[in-house]
mmCIF file of N, CA and C in Angstrom:
data_model
loop_
_atom_site.group_PDB
_atom_site.id
_atom_site.type_symbol
_atom_site.label_atom_id
_atom_site.label_comp_id
_atom_site.label_asym_id
_atom_site.label_seq_id
_atom_site.Cartn_x
_atom_site.Cartn_y
_atom_site.Cartn_z
ATOM 1 N N MET A 14 86.949 102.795 134.858
ATOM 2 C CA MET A 14 86.562 101.345 134.367
ATOM 3 C C MET A 14 85.114 101.054 135.165
ATOM 4 N N ASN A 15 84.359 100.567 134.412
ATOM 5 C CA ASN A 15 82.941 100.066 134.959
ATOM 6 C C ASN A 15 83.210 98.705 135.569
ATOM 7 N N THR A 16 82.086 98.377 136.292
ATOM 8 C CA THR A 16 82.054 96.936 136.936
ATOM 9 C C THR A 16 82.084 95.715 136.158
ATOM 10 N N ARG A 17 81.510 96.014 134.969
ATOM 11 C CA ARG A 17 81.720 94.993 133.834
ATOM 12 C C ARG A 17 83.195 94.775 133.459
ATOM 13 N N SER A 18 83.959 95.759 133.052
ATOM 14 C CA SER A 18 85.008 95.828 132.829
ATOM 15 C C SER A 18 86.026 95.191 133.634
ATOM 16 N N VAL A 19 85.895 95.553 134.948
ATOM 17 C CA VAL A 19 86.513 94.836 136.183
ATOM 18 C C VAL A 19 86.355 93.572 136.198
ATOM 19 N N ASN A 20 85.125 92.947 136.299
ATOM 20 C CA ASN A 20 84.857 91.543 136.293
ATOM 21 C C ASN A 20 85.700 90.871 134.771
ATOM 22 N N ALA A 21 85.436 91.389 133.596
ATOM 23 C CA ALA A 21 86.086 90.876 132.714
ATOM 24 C C ALA A 21 87.488 90.680 132.914
ATOM 25 N N ALA A 22 87.985 91.697 133.423
ATOM 26 C CA ALA A 22 89.568 91.753 133.714
ATOM 27 C C ALA A 22 90.042 90.740 134.749
ATOM 28 N N ALA A 23 89.093 90.543 135.758
ATOM 29 C CA ALA A 23 89.633 89.722 136.907
ATOM 30 C C ALA A 23 89.436 88.091 136.287
ATOM 31 N N GLU A 24 88.324 87.877 135.396
ATOM 32 C CA GLU A 24 88.355 86.513 134.776
ATOM 33 C C GLU A 24 89.581 86.227 134.019
ATOM 34 N N LEU A 25 89.819 87.378 133.249
ATOM 35 C CA LEU A 25 91.185 86.903 132.279
ATOM 36 C C LEU A 25 92.393 86.899 133.142
ATOM 37 N N ILE A 26 92.234 87.732 134.228
ATOM 38 C CA ILE A 26 93.669 87.333 135.110
ATOM 39 C C ILE A 26 93.670 86.078 135.792
ATOM 40 N N GLN A 27 92.655 85.495 136.095
ATOM 41 C CA GLN A 27 92.506 83.912 136.538
ATOM 42 C C GLN A 27 92.693 83.165 135.519
ATOM 43 N N ALA A 28 92.280 83.371 134.495
ATOM 44 C CA ALA A 28 92.431 82.420 133.282
ATOM 45 C C ALA A 28 94.048 82.208 133.086
ATOM 46 N N ALA A 29 94.577 83.585 133.000
ATOM 47 C CA ALA A 29 96.097 83.539 132.833
ATOM 48 C C ALA A 29 96.867 82.896 133.812
ATOM 49 N N LEU A 30 96.532 83.175 135.184
ATOM 50 C CA LEU A 30 97.068 82.441 136.273
ATOM 51 C C LEU A 30 97.124 80.902 136.145
ATOM 52 N N ARG A 31 96.055 80.346 135.786
ATOM 53 C CA ARG A 31 95.753 78.969 135.530
ATOM 54 C C ARG A 31 96.698 78.561 134.423
ATOM 55 N N GLN A 32 97.107 79.306 133.680
ATOM 56 C CA GLN A 32 97.996 78.758 132.314
ATOM 57 C C GLN A 32 99.515 79.150 132.868
ATOM 58 N N GLY A 33 99.573 79.604 134.009
ATOM 59 C CA GLY A 33 100.895 79.762 134.462
ATOM 60 C C GLY A 33 101.696 80.884 133.939
ATOM 61 N N ARG A 34 100.858 82.150 133.604
ATOM 62 C CA ARG A 34 101.446 83.191 132.939
ATOM 63 C C ARG A 34 102.277 83.907 134.092
ATOM 64 N N THR A 35 103.235 84.816 133.566
ATOM 65 C CA THR A 35 103.916 85.640 134.349
ATOM 66 C C THR A 35 103.192 86.980 134.459
ATOM 67 N N ALA A 36 103.520 87.928 135.286
ATOM 68 C CA ALA A 36 102.818 89.180 135.087
ATOM 69 C C ALA A 36 102.881 89.967 134.098
ATOM 70 N N ALA A 37 103.840 89.841 133.401
ATOM 71 C CA ALA A 37 103.925 90.395 132.065
ATOM 72 C C ALA A 37 102.938 89.723 131.045
ATOM 73 N N GLY A 38 102.900 88.551 131.299
ATOM 74 C CA GLY A 38 102.128 87.948 130.616
ATOM 75 C C GLY A 38 100.462 88.291 130.825
ATOM 76 N N ILE A 39 100.248 88.443 131.967
ATOM 77 C CA ILE A 39 99.071 88.801 132.324
ATOM 78 C C ILE A 39 98.554 90.048 131.636
ATOM 79 N N ALA A 40 99.584 90.986 132.003
ATOM 80 C CA ALA A 40 99.297 92.223 131.315
ATOM 81 C C ALA A 40 99.144 92.177 129.821
ATOM 82 N N LEU A 41 99.891 91.509 129.141
ATOM 83 C CA LEU A 41 99.682 91.277 127.692
ATOM 84 C C LEU A 41 98.343 90.716 127.247
ATOM 85 N N ALA A 42 97.981 89.829 128.109
ATOM 86 C CA ALA A 42 96.526 89.333 127.959
ATOM 87 C C ALA A 42 95.558 90.387 128.098
ATOM 88 N N LEU A 43 95.690 91.055 129.051
ATOM 89 C CA LEU A 43 94.671 92.320 129.514
ATOM 90 C C LEU A 43 94.726 93.363 128.214
ATOM 91 N N GLU A 44 95.780 93.570 127.604
ATOM 92 C CA GLU A 44 96.081 94.156 126.620
ATOM 93 C C GLU A 44 95.392 93.944 125.335
ATOM 94 N N LEU A 45 95.890 92.623 125.011
ATOM 95 C CA LEU A 45 95.634 92.031 123.722
ATOM 96 C C LEU A 45 94.417 91.275 123.573
ATOM 97 N N GLU A 46 94.137 90.425 124.393
ATOM 98 C CA GLU A 46 93.163 89.310 124.394
ATOM 99 C C GLU A 46 91.773 89.843 124.858
ATOM 100 N N SER A 47 91.668 90.904 125.621
ATOM 101 C CA SER A 47 90.460 91.139 126.135
ATOM 102 C C SER A 47 89.652 92.357 126.000
ATOM 103 N N ALA A 48 89.783 92.691 124.387
ATOM 104 C CA ALA A 48 89.099 93.759 123.747
ATOM 105 C C ALA A 48 89.715 95.012 124.541
ATOM 106 N N GLN A 49 91.241 94.920 124.843
ATOM 107 C CA GLN A 49 91.912 96.266 125.285
ATOM 108 C C GLN A 49 91.323 96.831 126.583
ATOM 109 N N LEU A 50 91.023 95.916 127.743
ATOM 110 C CA LEU A 50 90.523 96.440 128.865
ATOM 111 C C LEU A 50 91.397 97.485 129.448
ATOM 112 N N LEU A 51 92.665 97.687 129.331
ATOM 113 C CA LEU A 51 93.325 98.663 129.998
ATOM 114 C C LEU A 51 93.347 99.749 129.096
ATOM 115 N N GLN A 52 92.903 99.871 128.044
ATOM 116 C CA GLN A 52 93.183 101.188 127.013
ATOM 117 C C GLN A 52 92.111 102.279 127.367
ATOM 118 N N SER A 53 92.377 103.471 127.005
ATOM 119 C CA SER A 53 91.510 104.414 127.127
ATOM 120 C C SER A 53 90.607 104.705 125.903
ATOM 121 N N PRO A 54 89.533 104.792 125.950
ATOM 122 C CA PRO A 54 88.474 105.259 124.752
ATOM 123 C C PRO A 54 89.318 105.829 123.505
ATOM 124 N N GLU A 55 89.942 106.851 123.795
ATOM 125 C CA GLU A 55 90.653 107.489 122.396
ATOM 126 C C GLU A 55 91.687 106.474 121.957
ATOM 127 N N ARG A 56 92.577 105.639 122.811
ATOM 128 C CA ARG A 56 93.230 104.767 122.149
ATOM 129 C C ARG A 56 92.690 103.747 121.581
ATOM 130 N N ALA A 57 91.454 103.206 122.079
ATOM 131 C CA ALA A 57 90.993 102.027 121.365
ATOM 132 C C ALA A 57 90.271 102.496 120.153
ATOM 133 N N VAL A 58 89.966 103.821 119.820
ATOM 134 C CA VAL A 58 89.542 104.057 118.576
ATOM 135 C C VAL A 58 90.745 104.083 117.665
ATOM 136 N N GLU A 59 91.797 104.698 118.144
ATOM 137 C CA GLU A 59 93.067 104.664 117.456
ATOM 138 C C GLU A 59 93.563 103.164 116.961
ATOM 139 N N PHE A 60 93.183 102.434 117.862
ATOM 140 C CA PHE A 60 93.625 100.888 117.720
ATOM 141 C C PHE A 60 92.637 100.316 116.254
ATOM 142 N N GLU A 61 91.339 100.571 116.738
ATOM 143 C CA GLU A 61 90.348 100.085 115.679
ATOM 144 C C GLU A 61 90.831 100.700 114.135
ATOM 145 N N GLN A 62 91.138 102.092 114.157
ATOM 146 C CA GLN A 62 91.547 102.827 112.919
ATOM 147 C C GLN A 62 92.900 101.818 112.398
ATOM 148 N N MET A 63 93.764 101.628 113.128
ATOM 149 C CA MET A 63 94.771 100.949 112.916
ATOM 150 C C MET A 63 94.789 99.458 112.327
ATOM 151 N N ARG A 64 93.744 98.870 112.852
ATOM 152 C CA ARG A 64 93.244 97.447 112.352
ATOM 153 C C ARG A 64 92.547 97.678 111.171
ATOM 154 N N ALA A 65 91.869 98.687 110.894
ATOM 155 C CA ALA A 65 91.142 98.637 109.624
ATOM 156 C C ALA A 65 91.897 99.192 108.468
ATOM 157 N N ARG A 66 93.047 99.917 108.595
ATOM 158 C CA ARG A 66 94.170 99.970 107.944
ATOM 159 C C ARG A 66 95.058 99.096 107.556
ATOM 160 N N VAL A 67 95.528 98.111 108.515
ATOM 161 C CA VAL A 67 96.058 96.953 108.247
ATOM 162 C C VAL A 67 94.990 96.030 107.400
ATOM 163 N N ALA A 68 93.855 95.964 107.697
ATOM 164 C CA ALA A 68 93.011 95.152 106.958
ATOM 165 C C ALA A 68 92.943 95.640 105.200
ATOM 166 N N GLU A 69 93.035 96.914 105.227
ATOM 167 C CA GLU A 69 92.998 97.767 103.537
ATOM 168 C C GLU A 69 94.304 97.354 103.125
ATOM 169 N N LEU A 70 95.355 97.470 103.932
ATOM 170 C CA LEU A 70 96.655 97.076 103.168
ATOM 171 C C LEU A 70 96.863 95.489 103.030
ATOM 172 N N GLU A 71 96.135 94.947 103.780
ATOM 173 C CA GLU A 71 96.358 93.186 103.296
ATOM 174 C C GLU A 71 95.778 92.918 102.071
ATOM 175 N N LEU A 72 94.356 93.865 101.871
ATOM 176 C CA LEU A 72 93.465 93.641 100.839
ATOM 177 C C LEU A 72 94.291 94.191 99.565
ATOM 178 N N GLU A 73 94.957 95.260 99.646
ATOM 179 C CA GLU A 73 95.948 95.879 98.441
ATOM 180 C C GLU A 73 96.900 94.890 98.271
ATOM 181 N N ARG A 74 97.479 94.591 98.976
ATOM 182 C CA ARG A 74 98.568 93.460 98.792
ATOM 183 C C ARG A 74 98.057 92.130 97.972
ATOM 184 N N HIS A 75 97.026 91.673 98.279
ATOM 185 C CA HIS A 75 96.263 90.684 97.859
ATOM 186 C C HIS A 75 95.995 91.019 96.406
ATOM 187 N N SER A 76 95.435 92.004 96.115
ATOM 188 C CA SER A 76 95.012 92.494 94.873
ATOM 189 C C SER A 76 96.262 92.573 94.096
ATOM 190 N N THR A 77 97.439 93.225 94.441
ATOM 191 C CA THR A 77 98.730 93.390 93.885
ATOM 192 C C THR A 77 99.223 92.224 93.283
ATOM 193 N N ASN A 78 99.303 91.143 94.488
ATOM 194 C CA ASN A 78 99.991 89.996 94.174
ATOM 195 C C ASN A 78 99.130 89.109 93.002
ATOM 196 N N GLU A 79 97.951 89.501 92.986
ATOM 197 C CA GLU A 79 97.199 88.935 91.735
ATOM 198 C C GLU A 79 97.669 89.390 90.726
ATOM 199 N N ALA A 80 97.592 90.781 90.474
ATOM 200 C CA ALA A 80 98.189 91.518 89.504
ATOM 201 C C ALA A 80 99.517 90.974 88.869
ATOM 202 N N LEU A 81 100.326 90.650 89.842
ATOM 203 C CA LEU A 81 101.668 90.441 89.589
ATOM 204 C C LEU A 81 101.568 88.849 89.166
ATOM 205 N N ASP A 82 100.985 88.166 89.536
ATOM 206 C CA ASP A 82 100.744 86.735 88.988
ATOM 207 C C ASP A 82 100.264 86.773 87.566
ATOM 208 N N ASP A 83 99.375 87.670 87.412
ATOM 209 C CA ASP A 83 98.650 87.691 85.910
ATOM 210 C C ASP A 83 99.693 88.262 85.076
ATOM 211 N N ALA A 84 100.562 89.261 85.363
ATOM 212 C CA ALA A 84 101.767 89.534 84.495
ATOM 213 C C ALA A 84 102.859 88.867 84.269
ATOM 214 N N VAL A 85 103.210 87.865 85.349
ATOM 215 C CA VAL A 85 104.201 86.884 85.190
ATOM 216 C C VAL A 85 103.712 85.759 84.196
ATOM 217 N N GLN A 86 102.358 85.382 84.258
ATOM 218 C CA GLN A 86 101.834 84.453 83.398
ATOM 219 C C GLN A 86 101.859 84.997 82.009
ATOM 220 N N GLU A 87 101.504 86.130 81.766
ATOM 221 C CA GLU A 87 101.443 86.782 80.800
ATOM 222 C C GLU A 87 102.846 86.718 79.971
ATOM 223 N N LEU A 88 103.762 87.221 80.676
ATOM 224 C CA LEU A 88 105.115 87.120 80.356
ATOM 225 C C LEU A 88 105.823 85.687 79.931
ATOM 226 N N ARG A 89 105.178 84.761 80.771
ATOM 227 C CA ARG A 89 105.693 83.382 80.467
ATOM 228 C C ARG A 89 104.882 83.029 79.024
ATOM 229 N N ALA A 90 103.942 83.104 78.876
ATOM 230 C CA ALA A 90 103.188 82.915 77.383
ATOM 231 C C ALA A 90 103.930 83.539 76.695
ATOM 232 N N ARG A 91 104.213 84.850 76.754
ATOM 233 C CA ARG A 91 105.033 85.510 75.384
ATOM 234 C C ARG A 91 106.156 84.697 75.219
ATOM 235 N N ARG A 92 106.773 84.270 76.200
ATOM 236 C CA ARG A 92 108.331 83.820 75.948
ATOM 237 C C ARG A 92 107.949 82.281 75.423
ATOM 238 N N ASP A 93 107.303 81.935 76.055
ATOM 239 C CA ASP A 93 106.895 80.483 75.362
ATOM 240 C C ASP A 93 106.481 80.690 73.680
ATOM 241 N N ALA A 94 105.707 81.596 73.534
ATOM 242 C CA ALA A 94 105.292 81.858 72.080
ATOM 243 C C ALA A 94 106.493 82.338 71.166
ATOM 244 N N GLU A 95 107.323 83.124 71.741
ATOM 245 C CA GLU A 95 108.679 83.640 71.054
ATOM 246 C C GLU A 95 109.656 82.214 70.842
ATOM 247 N N VAL A 96 109.410 81.261 71.621
ATOM 248 C CA VAL A 96 110.312 80.131 71.302
ATOM 249 C C VAL A 96 109.566 79.061 70.500
ATOM 250 N N VAL A 97 108.331 79.141 70.382
ATOM 251 C CA VAL A 97 107.979 78.484 69.215
ATOM 252 C C VAL A 97 108.004 79.114 67.898
ATOM 253 N N ASP A 98 107.861 80.417 67.996
ATOM 254 C CA ASP A 98 108.052 81.186 66.690
ATOM 255 C C ASP A 98 109.732 81.003 66.113
ATOM 256 N N ARG A 99 110.706 80.970 67.141
ATOM 257 C CA ARG A 99 111.772 80.636 66.797
ATOM 258 C C ARG A 99 112.223 79.247 66.309
ATOM 259 N N SER A 100 111.484 78.391 66.606
ATOM 260 C CA SER A 100 111.454 77.102 66.090
ATOM 261 C C SER A 100 110.868 76.856 64.818
ATOM 262 N N VAL A 101 109.742 77.614 64.610
ATOM 263 C CA VAL A 101 109.207 77.754 63.112
ATOM 264 C C VAL A 101 109.921 78.389 62.300
ATOM 265 N N ASP A 102 110.873 79.334 62.965
ATOM 266 C CA ASP A 102 111.709 80.090 61.754
ATOM 267 C C ASP A 102 112.695 79.206 61.611
ATOM 268 N N LYS A 103 113.156 78.347 62.429
ATOM 269 C CA LYS A 103 114.480 77.511 62.022
ATOM 270 C C LYS A 103 113.941 76.349 61.090
ATOM 271 N N LEU A 104 112.768 75.742 61.284
ATOM 272 C CA LEU A 104 112.192 74.781 60.399
ATOM 273 C C LEU A 104 111.945 75.375 59.117
ATOM 274 N N THR A 105 111.535 76.615 58.914
ATOM 275 C CA THR A 105 111.376 77.489 57.456
ATOM 276 C C THR A 105 112.664 77.487 57.034
ATOM 277 N N GLN A 106 113.582 77.975 57.586
ATOM 278 C CA GLN A 106 114.968 78.091 56.910
ATOM 279 C C GLN A 106 115.590 76.843 56.695
ATOM 280 N N LEU A 107 115.258 75.721 57.166
ATOM 281 C CA LEU A 107 115.796 74.402 56.874
ATOM 282 C C LEU A 107 114.906 73.872 55.653
ATOM 283 N N LEU A 108 113.631 74.113 55.638
ATOM 284 C CA LEU A 108 112.798 73.459 54.501
ATOM 285 C C LEU A 108 112.561 74.386 53.412
ATOM 286 N N ALA A 109 112.802 75.717 53.477
ATOM 287 C CA ALA A 109 112.524 76.552 52.397
ATOM 288 C C ALA A 109 113.225 76.274 51.233
ATOM 289 N N PRO A 110 114.717 76.054 51.308
ATOM 290 C CA PRO A 110 115.447 75.803 50.094
ATOM 291 C C PRO A 110 114.897 74.610 49.443
ATOM 292 N N SER A 111 114.448 73.430 50.140
ATOM 293 C CA SER A 111 114.305 72.169 49.624
ATOM 294 C C SER A 111 112.801 72.371 48.808
ATOM 295 N N GLN A 112 112.161 73.101 49.487
ATOM 296 C CA GLN A 112 110.622 73.526 48.819
ATOM 297 C C GLN A 112 110.717 74.223 47.655
ATOM 298 N N ALA A 113 111.848 75.330 47.291
ATOM 299 C CA ALA A 113 112.202 75.966 46.153
ATOM 300 C C ALA A 113 112.437 74.815 45.255
ATOM 301 N N LEU A 114 113.264 73.815 45.492
ATOM 302 C CA LEU A 114 113.634 72.867 44.455
ATOM 303 C C LEU A 114 112.650 72.163 43.988
ATOM 304 N N LEU A 115 111.524 71.860 44.757
ATOM 305 C CA LEU A 115 110.546 70.908 44.365
ATOM 306 C C LEU A 115 109.602 71.475 43.356
ATOM 307 N N GLU A 116 109.238 72.803 43.427
ATOM 308 C CA GLU A 116 108.481 73.465 42.710
ATOM 309 C C GLU A 116 108.814 74.653 41.851
ATOM 310 N N ASP A 117 108.681 74.472 40.593
ATOM 311 C CA ASP A 117 109.241 75.582 39.702
ATOM 312 C C ASP A 117 107.954 76.408 39.407
ATOM 313 N N PRO A 118 107.873 77.792 39.578
ATOM 314 C CA PRO A 118 106.649 78.546 39.371
ATOM 315 C C PRO A 118 106.388 78.347 37.861
ATOM 316 N N HIS A 119 106.939 77.794 36.925
ATOM 317 C CA HIS A 119 106.392 77.999 35.507
ATOM 318 C C HIS A 119 105.773 76.473 35.338
ATOM 319 N N ASP A 120 106.113 75.634 36.189
ATOM 320 C CA ASP A 120 105.533 74.285 36.126
ATOM 321 C C ASP A 120 104.369 74.036 37.349
ATOM 322 N N GLY A 121 103.997 75.046 38.064
ATOM 323 C CA GLY A 121 102.950 75.038 38.741
ATOM 324 C C GLY A 121 101.649 74.524 38.477
ATOM 325 N N PRO A 122 100.859 74.223 39.384
ATOM 326 C CA PRO A 122 99.421 73.681 39.031
ATOM 327 C C PRO A 122 98.403 74.531 38.260
ATOM 328 N N LEU A 123 98.830 75.778 38.090
ATOM 329 C CA LEU A 123 98.058 76.792 37.178
ATOM 330 C C LEU A 123 98.696 76.970 36.080
ATOM 331 N N HIS A 124 99.705 76.544 35.600
ATOM 332 C CA HIS A 124 100.559 76.934 34.499
ATOM 333 C C HIS A 124 99.978 75.866 33.388
ATOM 334 N N HIS A 125 99.717 76.304 32.130
ATOM 335 C CA HIS A 125 99.289 75.685 30.780
ATOM 336 C C HIS A 125 100.173 76.106 29.610
ATOM 337 N N GLY A 126 100.319 75.241 28.959
ATOM 338 C CA GLY A 126 101.193 75.641 27.764
ATOM 339 C C GLY A 126 100.708 76.038 26.494
ATOM 340 N N TYR A 127 99.274 75.861 26.593
ATOM 341 C CA TYR A 127 98.484 76.242 25.273
ATOM 342 C C TYR A 127 97.846 77.535 25.286
ATOM 343 N N ARG A 128 97.404 78.000 24.063
ATOM 344 C CA ARG A 128 96.966 79.437 24.219
ATOM 345 C C ARG A 128 95.529 79.310 24.348
ATOM 346 N N LEU A 129 94.791 80.390 25.069
ATOM 347 C CA LEU A 129 93.303 80.192 25.106
ATOM 348 C C LEU A 129 92.854 81.546 24.071
ATOM 349 N N GLY A 130 91.509 81.599 23.802
ATOM 350 C CA GLY A 130 90.753 82.473 22.967
ATOM 351 C C GLY A 130 91.500 83.931 23.156
ATOM 352 N N ARG A 131 91.729 84.179 24.292
ATOM 353 C CA ARG A 131 91.824 85.745 24.595
ATOM 354 C C ARG A 131 93.365 85.984 24.169
ATOM 355 N N ASP A 132 94.093 84.990 24.223
ATOM 356 C CA ASP A 132 95.530 84.994 23.662
ATOM 357 C C ASP A 132 95.826 84.914 22.352
ATOM 358 N N LEU A 133 95.134 84.403 21.625
ATOM 359 C CA LEU A 133 95.151 84.351 20.160
ATOM 360 C C LEU A 133 95.079 85.663 19.431
ATOM 361 N N PRO A 134 96.118 85.792 18.402
ATOM 362 C CA PRO A 134 95.975 87.010 17.553
ATOM 363 C C PRO A 134 94.443 87.137 16.924
ATOM 364 N N PRO A 135 93.968 88.507 16.593
ATOM 365 C CA PRO A 135 92.802 88.281 15.845
ATOM 366 C C PRO A 135 92.880 88.326 14.573
ATOM 367 N N LEU A 136 91.823 87.733 13.961
ATOM 368 C CA LEU A 136 91.716 87.215 12.548
ATOM 369 C C LEU A 136 91.610 88.314 11.687
ATOM 370 N N GLY A 137 92.473 88.644 10.586
ATOM 371 C CA GLY A 137 92.391 89.424 9.841
ATOM 372 C C GLY A 137 91.298 89.375 8.913
ATOM 373 N N GLY A 138 90.657 90.791 8.975
ATOM 374 C CA GLY A 138 89.624 91.049 7.745
ATOM 375 C C GLY A 138 88.178 90.301 7.860
ATOM 376 N N VAL A 139 88.176 89.625 8.821
ATOM 377 C CA VAL A 139 86.857 88.768 8.882
ATOM 378 C C VAL A 139 86.144 89.428 10.218
ATOM 379 N N SER A 140 84.738 89.626 9.598
ATOM 380 C CA SER A 140 84.188 90.520 11.083
ATOM 381 C C SER A 140 83.105 89.577 11.440
#
């Protein structure tokens, strides 16, 4: 430990004592709250790697949760569309028979009872 680390540790211990912490609380404060003053450089590197991995996993979890939310919304939309489709099918089944009774295909708007020129028989012998 260098002088700067010792002074930082001493300040942290004094602050912990003012807060009424126990010896274990002071040790925990030294370990967690003061940039790992009691750690070896190798352990500090390992700790930073773990922190980076935790941040990466939290980011992955966030993107996974967003993807799951999107999938749930899509499934809900499909379900709602199926409910509407079923309702339309029920209405069609109820109304289709009555529609068939209202309009006879031979009496539709395109039907006519008279013959057109193309439907008339050819005139015999006259050219």
